């Protein structure tokens, strides 16, 4: 081994042991998880896929270090555009106004393609006619709850601009439910588990929207970053797909996840919520996005609060490249 004392030979041996650039990147990828800050728009059952991805270990298995944060729907899009978060779990009505205005935003995966709002009224209100002149609860214009409320009132033959005293824009279903309980509002759109609690306490379910085509929650990112960060998004979508599989295959974990993030402790409510998102409105394992669901939203918004939605194509609001990447 005396040849190692030769300076040139020693340098040559050292160079052989230095990883080449590609090898160095691969090694770093194995040891350094990709950090992402991901928001969900409400602490309600529909947001379960990203919670399952975190709690089942699916994100970690894909080499992702994810911080999950709650950002209410009314502020979520602004947070994404301001780069305060990297990705967002939200439904299509939330992104359409920003998309039409040219915002740097797009949906890369659809996690649920069914509508889940029911419209509940105070115990003494048993018909749509009795809502006339009353105060209705909703969220900021353009949010999913606003859309759900408008659709519900349309199904009941009511117009929010003329048939009720006012629309009190309180927030999402997790805020509307307490307001309905305390009598601040006469009716509101709710989703599970709050809708089941309303049923059990005698609040009147006047109509449901379950039969309507709809693009519900999906993974939303900045449009300009779809290609530059495609590897990170591919990992995220693989983890989310695995999480949805785990939702169906591990009911016990699913109920535990619902309890942790929704703060619901009633076993009956947890079971009803799990059953709803398993049988009534099942999460979408193939992560596809529905043109019909987005078109329904565009048509309704164009005829009510967003005339600029008229003539817009559903394809303006989503990007399939990451789904195609993980399918290969």
GROMACS .gro file of C-alpha atoms in nm:
model
  328
    1UNK     CA    1   0.000   0.000   0.000
    2UNK     CA    2   0.308   0.229  -0.020
    3UNK     CA    3   0.181   0.376  -0.353
    4UNK     CA    4  -0.076   0.580  -0.155
    5UNK     CA    5   0.204   0.809  -0.044
    6UNK     CA    6   0.242   0.931  -0.402
    7UNK     CA    7   0.055   1.269  -0.417
    8UNK     CA    8  -0.081   1.217  -0.770
    9UNK     CA    9  -0.201   0.865  -0.695
   10UNK     CA   10  -0.369   0.981  -0.375
   11UNK     CA   11  -0.549   1.263  -0.558
   12UNK     CA   12  -0.668   1.016  -0.823
   13UNK     CA   13  -0.810   0.782  -0.556
   14UNK     CA   14  -0.986   1.072  -0.384
   15UNK     CA   15  -1.145   1.187  -0.709
   16UNK     CA   16  -1.275   0.837  -0.775
   17UNK     CA   17  -1.457   0.847  -0.442
   18UNK     CA   18  -1.623   1.187  -0.495
   19UNK     CA   19  -1.985   1.142  -0.611
   20UNK     CA   20  -2.058   1.278  -0.956
   21UNK     CA   21  -2.322   1.560  -0.967
   22UNK     CA   22  -2.613   1.328  -1.057
   23UNK     CA   23  -2.510   1.083  -0.785
   24UNK     CA   24  -2.484   1.366  -0.533
   25UNK     CA   25  -2.836   1.487  -0.618
   26UNK     CA   26  -2.973   1.133  -0.583
   27UNK     CA   27  -2.801   1.090  -0.249
   28UNK     CA   28  -2.937   1.424  -0.127
   29UNK     CA   29  -3.287   1.326  -0.238
   30UNK     CA   30  -3.271   1.009  -0.030
   31UNK     CA   31  -3.156   1.188   0.283
   32UNK     CA   32  -3.335   1.523   0.254
   33UNK     CA   33  -3.717   1.511   0.242
   34UNK     CA   34  -3.891   1.765   0.020
   35UNK     CA   35  -4.052   2.024   0.246
   36UNK     CA   36  -4.402   2.145   0.161
   37UNK     CA   37  -4.652   2.365   0.342
   38UNK     CA   38  -5.001   2.249   0.251
   39UNK     CA   39  -5.326   2.411   0.362
   40UNK     CA   40  -5.676   2.269   0.390
   41UNK     CA   41  -5.969   2.508   0.374
   42UNK     CA   42  -6.189   2.385   0.662
   43UNK     CA   43  -6.182   2.136   0.954
   44UNK     CA   44  -6.461   1.927   0.799
   45UNK     CA   45  -6.483   1.568   0.678
   46UNK     CA   46  -6.436   1.643   0.309
   47UNK     CA   47  -6.073   1.740   0.376
   48UNK     CA   48  -5.985   1.389   0.498
   49UNK     CA   49  -5.758   1.280   0.207
   50UNK     CA   50  -5.471   1.511   0.299
   51UNK     CA   51  -5.514   1.427   0.668
   52UNK     CA   52  -5.500   1.056   0.586
   53UNK     CA   53  -5.188   1.114   0.378
   54UNK     CA   54  -5.019   1.268   0.681
   55UNK     CA   55  -5.143   1.030   0.951
   56UNK     CA   56  -5.097   0.707   0.754
   57UNK     CA   57  -4.733   0.784   0.675
   58UNK     CA   58  -4.799   0.807   0.299
   59UNK     CA   59  -4.638   1.152   0.271
   60UNK     CA   60  -4.329   1.043   0.461
   61UNK     CA   61  -4.302   0.727   0.249
   62UNK     CA   62  -4.281   0.948  -0.061
   63UNK     CA   63  -3.997   1.151   0.087
   64UNK     CA   64  -4.211   1.452   0.179
   65UNK     CA   65  -4.187   1.660   0.495
   66UNK     CA   66  -4.527   1.830   0.502
   67UNK     CA   67  -4.658   2.094   0.740
   68UNK     CA   68  -5.039   2.088   0.734
   69UNK     CA   69  -5.211   2.416   0.816
   70UNK     CA   70  -5.573   2.526   0.834
   71UNK     CA   71  -5.642   2.838   0.627
   72UNK     CA   72  -6.010   2.930   0.602
   73UNK     CA   73  -6.150   2.927   0.248
   74UNK     CA   74  -6.192   3.305   0.238
   75UNK     CA   75  -5.815   3.352   0.280
   76UNK     CA   76  -5.677   3.032   0.126
   77UNK     CA   77  -5.643   3.143  -0.236
   78UNK     CA   78  -5.472   3.465  -0.133
   79UNK     CA   79  -5.231   3.264   0.082
   80UNK     CA   80  -5.140   3.042  -0.213
   81UNK     CA   81  -5.091   3.335  -0.451
   82UNK     CA   82  -4.880   3.512  -0.189
   83UNK     CA   83  -4.657   3.202  -0.159
   84UNK     CA   84  -4.737   3.157   0.208
   85UNK     CA   85  -4.827   2.795   0.128
   86UNK     CA   86  -4.711   2.559  -0.147
   87UNK     CA   87  -5.036   2.375  -0.216
   88UNK     CA   88  -5.399   2.385  -0.112
   89UNK     CA   89  -5.683   2.136  -0.071
   90UNK     CA   90  -6.000   2.322  -0.176
   91UNK     CA   91  -6.301   2.282  -0.406
   92UNK     CA   92  -6.336   2.434  -0.753
   93UNK     CA   93  -6.563   2.733  -0.671
   94UNK     CA   94  -6.279   2.876  -0.466
   95UNK     CA   95  -6.034   2.886  -0.756
   96UNK     CA   96  -6.263   2.992  -1.043
   97UNK     CA   97  -6.281   3.369  -0.969
   98UNK     CA   98  -5.902   3.386  -0.931
   99UNK     CA   99  -5.852   3.176  -1.245
  100UNK     CA  100  -6.080   3.395  -1.454
  101UNK     CA  101  -5.892   3.701  -1.331
  102UNK     CA  102  -5.566   3.549  -1.457
  103UNK     CA  103  -5.437   3.428  -1.121
  104UNK     CA  104  -5.141   3.192  -1.105
  105UNK     CA  105  -5.350   2.895  -0.991
  106UNK     CA  106  -5.457   2.553  -1.115
  107UNK     CA  107  -5.595   2.221  -0.990
  108UNK     CA  108  -5.370   1.918  -1.047
  109UNK     CA  109  -5.587   1.642  -0.896
  110UNK     CA  110  -5.953   1.588  -0.808
  111UNK     CA  111  -6.020   1.410  -0.480
  112UNK     CA  112  -6.401   1.419  -0.474
  113UNK     CA  113  -6.635   1.473  -0.767
  114UNK     CA  114  -6.970   1.502  -0.587
  115UNK     CA  115  -7.154   1.779  -0.407
  116UNK     CA  116  -7.205   1.739  -0.032
  117UNK     CA  117  -7.411   2.038   0.086
  118UNK     CA  118  -7.748   2.011   0.254
  119UNK     CA  119  -7.947   2.321   0.349
  120UNK     CA  120  -8.066   2.326   0.709
  121UNK     CA  121  -8.313   2.561   0.874
  122UNK     CA  122  -8.411   2.641   1.230
  123UNK     CA  123  -8.648   2.395   1.398
  124UNK     CA  124  -8.955   2.615   1.349
  125UNK     CA  125  -8.890   2.662   0.975
  126UNK     CA  126  -9.030   2.372   0.778
  127UNK     CA  127  -9.056   2.512   0.422
  128UNK     CA  128  -8.882   2.742   0.177
  129UNK     CA  129  -9.169   2.988   0.203
  130UNK     CA  130  -9.098   3.036   0.573
  131UNK     CA  131  -8.745   3.152   0.489
  132UNK     CA  132  -8.867   3.463   0.310
  133UNK     CA  133  -8.759   3.773   0.495
  134UNK     CA  134  -8.518   3.580   0.720
  135UNK     CA  135  -8.139   3.610   0.763
  136UNK     CA  136  -7.944   3.334   0.585
  137UNK     CA  137  -7.589   3.233   0.671
  138UNK     CA  138  -7.314   3.190   0.413
  139UNK     CA  139  -6.945   3.252   0.340
  140UNK     CA  140  -6.767   3.510   0.128
  141UNK     CA  141  -6.886   3.528  -0.234
  142UNK     CA  142  -6.696   3.277  -0.449
  143UNK     CA  143  -6.630   3.021  -0.176
  144UNK     CA  144  -6.767   2.667  -0.177
  145UNK     CA  145  -7.013   2.744   0.104
  146UNK     CA  146  -7.144   3.046  -0.084
  147UNK     CA  147  -7.188   2.831  -0.393
  148UNK     CA  148  -7.358   2.555  -0.191
  149UNK     CA  149  -7.594   2.804  -0.033
  150UNK     CA  150  -7.685   2.967  -0.364
  151UNK     CA  151  -7.747   2.631  -0.531
  152UNK     CA  152  -7.960   2.517  -0.236
  153UNK     CA  153  -8.171   2.832  -0.243
  154UNK     CA  154  -8.212   2.797  -0.617
  155UNK     CA  155  -8.341   2.442  -0.569
  156UNK     CA  156  -8.588   2.582  -0.314
  157UNK     CA  157  -8.704   2.850  -0.557
  158UNK     CA  158  -8.547   3.138  -0.361
  159UNK     CA  159  -8.315   3.422  -0.467
  160UNK     CA  160  -8.067   3.545  -0.204
  161UNK     CA  161  -8.074   3.897  -0.350
  162UNK     CA  162  -8.450   3.947  -0.312
  163UNK     CA  163  -8.629   3.671  -0.121
  164UNK     CA  164  -8.446   3.687   0.214
  165UNK     CA  165  -8.378   3.978   0.447
  166UNK     CA  166  -8.001   3.944   0.415
  167UNK     CA  167  -7.713   3.700   0.374
  168UNK     CA  168  -7.479   3.706   0.672
  169UNK     CA  169  -7.133   3.605   0.549
  170UNK     CA  170  -6.998   3.431   0.857
  171UNK     CA  171  -6.764   3.170   0.709
  172UNK     CA  172  -6.758   2.800   0.625
  173UNK     CA  173  -6.980   2.521   0.756
  174UNK     CA  174  -6.780   2.490   1.080
  175UNK     CA  175  -6.875   2.852   1.162
  176UNK     CA  176  -7.224   2.846   1.013
  177UNK     CA  177  -7.336   2.556   1.232
  178UNK     CA  178  -7.279   2.738   1.567
  179UNK     CA  179  -7.450   3.046   1.422
  180UNK     CA  180  -7.753   2.837   1.328
  181UNK     CA  181  -7.764   2.679   1.674
  182UNK     CA  182  -7.759   3.017   1.849
  183UNK     CA  183  -8.026   3.171   1.629
  184UNK     CA  184  -7.802   3.427   1.455
  185UNK     CA  185  -7.925   3.290   1.122
  186UNK     CA  186  -8.238   3.108   1.009
  187UNK     CA  187  -8.070   2.866   0.768
  188UNK     CA  188  -7.734   2.771   0.619
  189UNK     CA  189  -7.558   2.521   0.391
  190UNK     CA  190  -7.386   2.247   0.595
  191UNK     CA  191  -7.163   1.950   0.522
  192UNK     CA  192  -7.079   1.635   0.726
  193UNK     CA  193  -7.035   1.603   1.020
  194UNK     CA  194  -7.218   1.929   1.101
  195UNK     CA  195  -7.512   1.833   0.878
  196UNK     CA  196  -7.559   1.508   1.073
  197UNK     CA  197  -7.548   1.695   1.404
  198UNK     CA  198  -7.815   1.931   1.272
  199UNK     CA  199  -8.033   1.633   1.178
  200UNK     CA  200  -7.993   1.472   1.520
  201UNK     CA  201  -8.087   1.794   1.703
  202UNK     CA  202  -8.405   1.854   1.504
  203UNK     CA  203  -8.295   2.124   1.260
  204UNK     CA  204  -8.486   2.087   0.935
  205UNK     CA  205  -8.304   1.961   0.627
  206UNK     CA  206  -8.489   2.146   0.350
  207UNK     CA  207  -8.291   2.024   0.049
  208UNK     CA  208  -7.971   1.842  -0.052
  209UNK     CA  209  -7.738   1.899  -0.347
  210UNK     CA  210  -7.599   1.546  -0.365
  211UNK     CA  211  -7.742   1.477  -0.712
  212UNK     CA  212  -7.568   1.768  -0.887
  213UNK     CA  213  -7.243   1.737  -1.089
  214UNK     CA  214  -6.963   1.915  -0.910
  215UNK     CA  215  -6.587   1.938  -0.886
  216UNK     CA  216  -6.534   1.920  -0.513
  217UNK     CA  217  -6.197   1.927  -0.338
  218UNK     CA  218  -5.874   1.887  -0.527
  219UNK     CA  219  -5.504   1.965  -0.495
  220UNK     CA  220  -5.437   2.321  -0.610
  221UNK     CA  221  -5.095   2.472  -0.679
  222UNK     CA  222  -4.949   2.773  -0.856
  223UNK     CA  223  -4.976   2.727  -1.231
  224UNK     CA  224  -4.623   2.857  -1.290
  225UNK     CA  225  -4.482   2.582  -1.067
  226UNK     CA  226  -4.649   2.277  -1.220
  227UNK     CA  227  -4.350   2.189  -1.436
  228UNK     CA  228  -4.059   2.324  -1.224
  229UNK     CA  229  -4.179   2.132  -0.915
  230UNK     CA  230  -4.330   1.834  -1.096
  231UNK     CA  231  -4.133   1.578  -0.892
  232UNK     CA  232  -4.269   1.716  -0.565
  233UNK     CA  233  -4.625   1.720  -0.698
  234UNK     CA  234  -4.588   1.365  -0.830
  235UNK     CA  235  -4.484   1.252  -0.482
  236UNK     CA  236  -4.778   1.440  -0.329
  237UNK     CA  237  -5.030   1.285  -0.568
  238UNK     CA  238  -4.893   0.934  -0.514
  239UNK     CA  239  -4.921   0.984  -0.139
  240UNK     CA  240  -5.275   1.119  -0.170
  241UNK     CA  241  -5.382   0.827  -0.386
  242UNK     CA  242  -5.240   0.584  -0.131
  243UNK     CA  243  -5.417   0.776   0.147
  244UNK     CA  244  -5.754   0.737  -0.025
  245UNK     CA  245  -5.692   0.364  -0.059
  246UNK     CA  246  -5.613   0.355   0.312
  247UNK     CA  247  -5.936   0.545   0.384
  248UNK     CA  248  -6.136   0.259   0.234
  249UNK     CA  249  -5.918  -0.017   0.376
  250UNK     CA  250  -5.869   0.106   0.733
  251UNK     CA  251  -6.197   0.245   0.878
  252UNK     CA  252  -6.051   0.260   1.230
  253UNK     CA  253  -5.766   0.490   1.125
  254UNK     CA  254  -6.007   0.695   0.912
  255UNK     CA  255  -6.236   0.760   1.211
  256UNK     CA  256  -5.936   0.847   1.430
  257UNK     CA  257  -5.818   1.096   1.168
  258UNK     CA  258  -6.165   1.253   1.147
  259UNK     CA  259  -6.174   1.286   1.526
  260UNK     CA  260  -5.831   1.450   1.539
  261UNK     CA  261  -5.890   1.713   1.272
  262UNK     CA  262  -6.264   1.785   1.304
  263UNK     CA  263  -6.258   1.765   1.688
  264UNK     CA  264  -6.572   1.551   1.669
  265UNK     CA  265  -6.580   1.295   1.952
  266UNK     CA  266  -6.924   1.140   1.909
  267UNK     CA  267  -6.870   0.784   1.772
  268UNK     CA  268  -7.205   0.792   1.591
  269UNK     CA  269  -7.122   1.117   1.409
  270UNK     CA  270  -6.777   0.986   1.318
  271UNK     CA  271  -6.926   0.667   1.177
  272UNK     CA  272  -7.190   0.856   0.980
  273UNK     CA  273  -6.926   1.087   0.836
  274UNK     CA  274  -6.704   0.794   0.742
  275UNK     CA  275  -6.997   0.613   0.579
  276UNK     CA  276  -7.096   0.926   0.386
  277UNK     CA  277  -6.750   0.974   0.236
  278UNK     CA  278  -6.724   0.602   0.162
  279UNK     CA  279  -7.067   0.525   0.015
  280UNK     CA  280  -7.263   0.844  -0.059
  281UNK     CA  281  -6.980   1.064  -0.185
  282UNK     CA  282  -6.673   0.846  -0.214
  283UNK     CA  283  -6.325   0.991  -0.245
  284UNK     CA  284  -6.178   0.959  -0.590
  285UNK     CA  285  -5.888   0.711  -0.599
  286UNK     CA  286  -5.791   0.783  -0.960
  287UNK     CA  287  -5.765   1.160  -0.883
  288UNK     CA  288  -5.940   1.261  -1.204
  289UNK     CA  289  -6.103   1.601  -1.248
  290UNK     CA  290  -6.453   1.633  -1.391
  291UNK     CA  291  -6.519   1.876  -1.677
  292UNK     CA  292  -6.892   1.838  -1.617
  293UNK     CA  293  -6.854   1.937  -1.253
  294UNK     CA  294  -6.654   2.250  -1.336
  295UNK     CA  295  -6.892   2.339  -1.621
  296UNK     CA  296  -7.187   2.322  -1.378
  297UNK     CA  297  -7.011   2.568  -1.146
  298UNK     CA  298  -6.919   2.802  -1.433
  299UNK     CA  299  -7.274   2.808  -1.568
  300UNK     CA  300  -7.423   2.883  -1.229
  301UNK     CA  301  -7.171   3.154  -1.141
  302UNK     CA  302  -7.210   3.315  -1.485
  303UNK     CA  303  -7.585   3.346  -1.430
  304UNK     CA  304  -7.553   3.485  -1.076
  305UNK     CA  305  -7.247   3.659  -0.933
  306UNK     CA  306  -6.969   3.618  -1.191
  307UNK     CA  307  -7.073   3.713  -1.548
  308UNK     CA  308  -6.708   3.676  -1.659
  309UNK     CA  309  -6.746   3.298  -1.612
  310UNK     CA  310  -6.968   3.286  -1.923
  311UNK     CA  311  -6.785   3.112  -2.206
  312UNK     CA  312  -6.495   2.997  -1.987
  313UNK     CA  313  -6.373   2.643  -2.051
  314UNK     CA  314  -6.335   2.394  -1.764
  315UNK     CA  315  -5.986   2.317  -1.895
  316UNK     CA  316  -5.872   2.668  -1.795
  317UNK     CA  317  -5.880   2.562  -1.432
  318UNK     CA  318  -5.683   2.238  -1.420
  319UNK     CA  319  -5.361   2.079  -1.544
  320UNK     CA  320  -5.334   1.702  -1.607
  321UNK     CA  321  -4.956   1.680  -1.652
  322UNK     CA  322  -4.879   1.549  -1.303
  323UNK     CA  323  -5.153   1.286  -1.320
  324UNK     CA  324  -5.015   1.177  -1.658
  325UNK     CA  325  -4.664   1.166  -1.508
  326UNK     CA  326  -4.759   0.928  -1.227
  327UNK     CA  327  -4.963   0.711  -1.465
  328UNK     CA  328  -4.655   0.634  -1.675
   0.00000   0.00000   0.00000
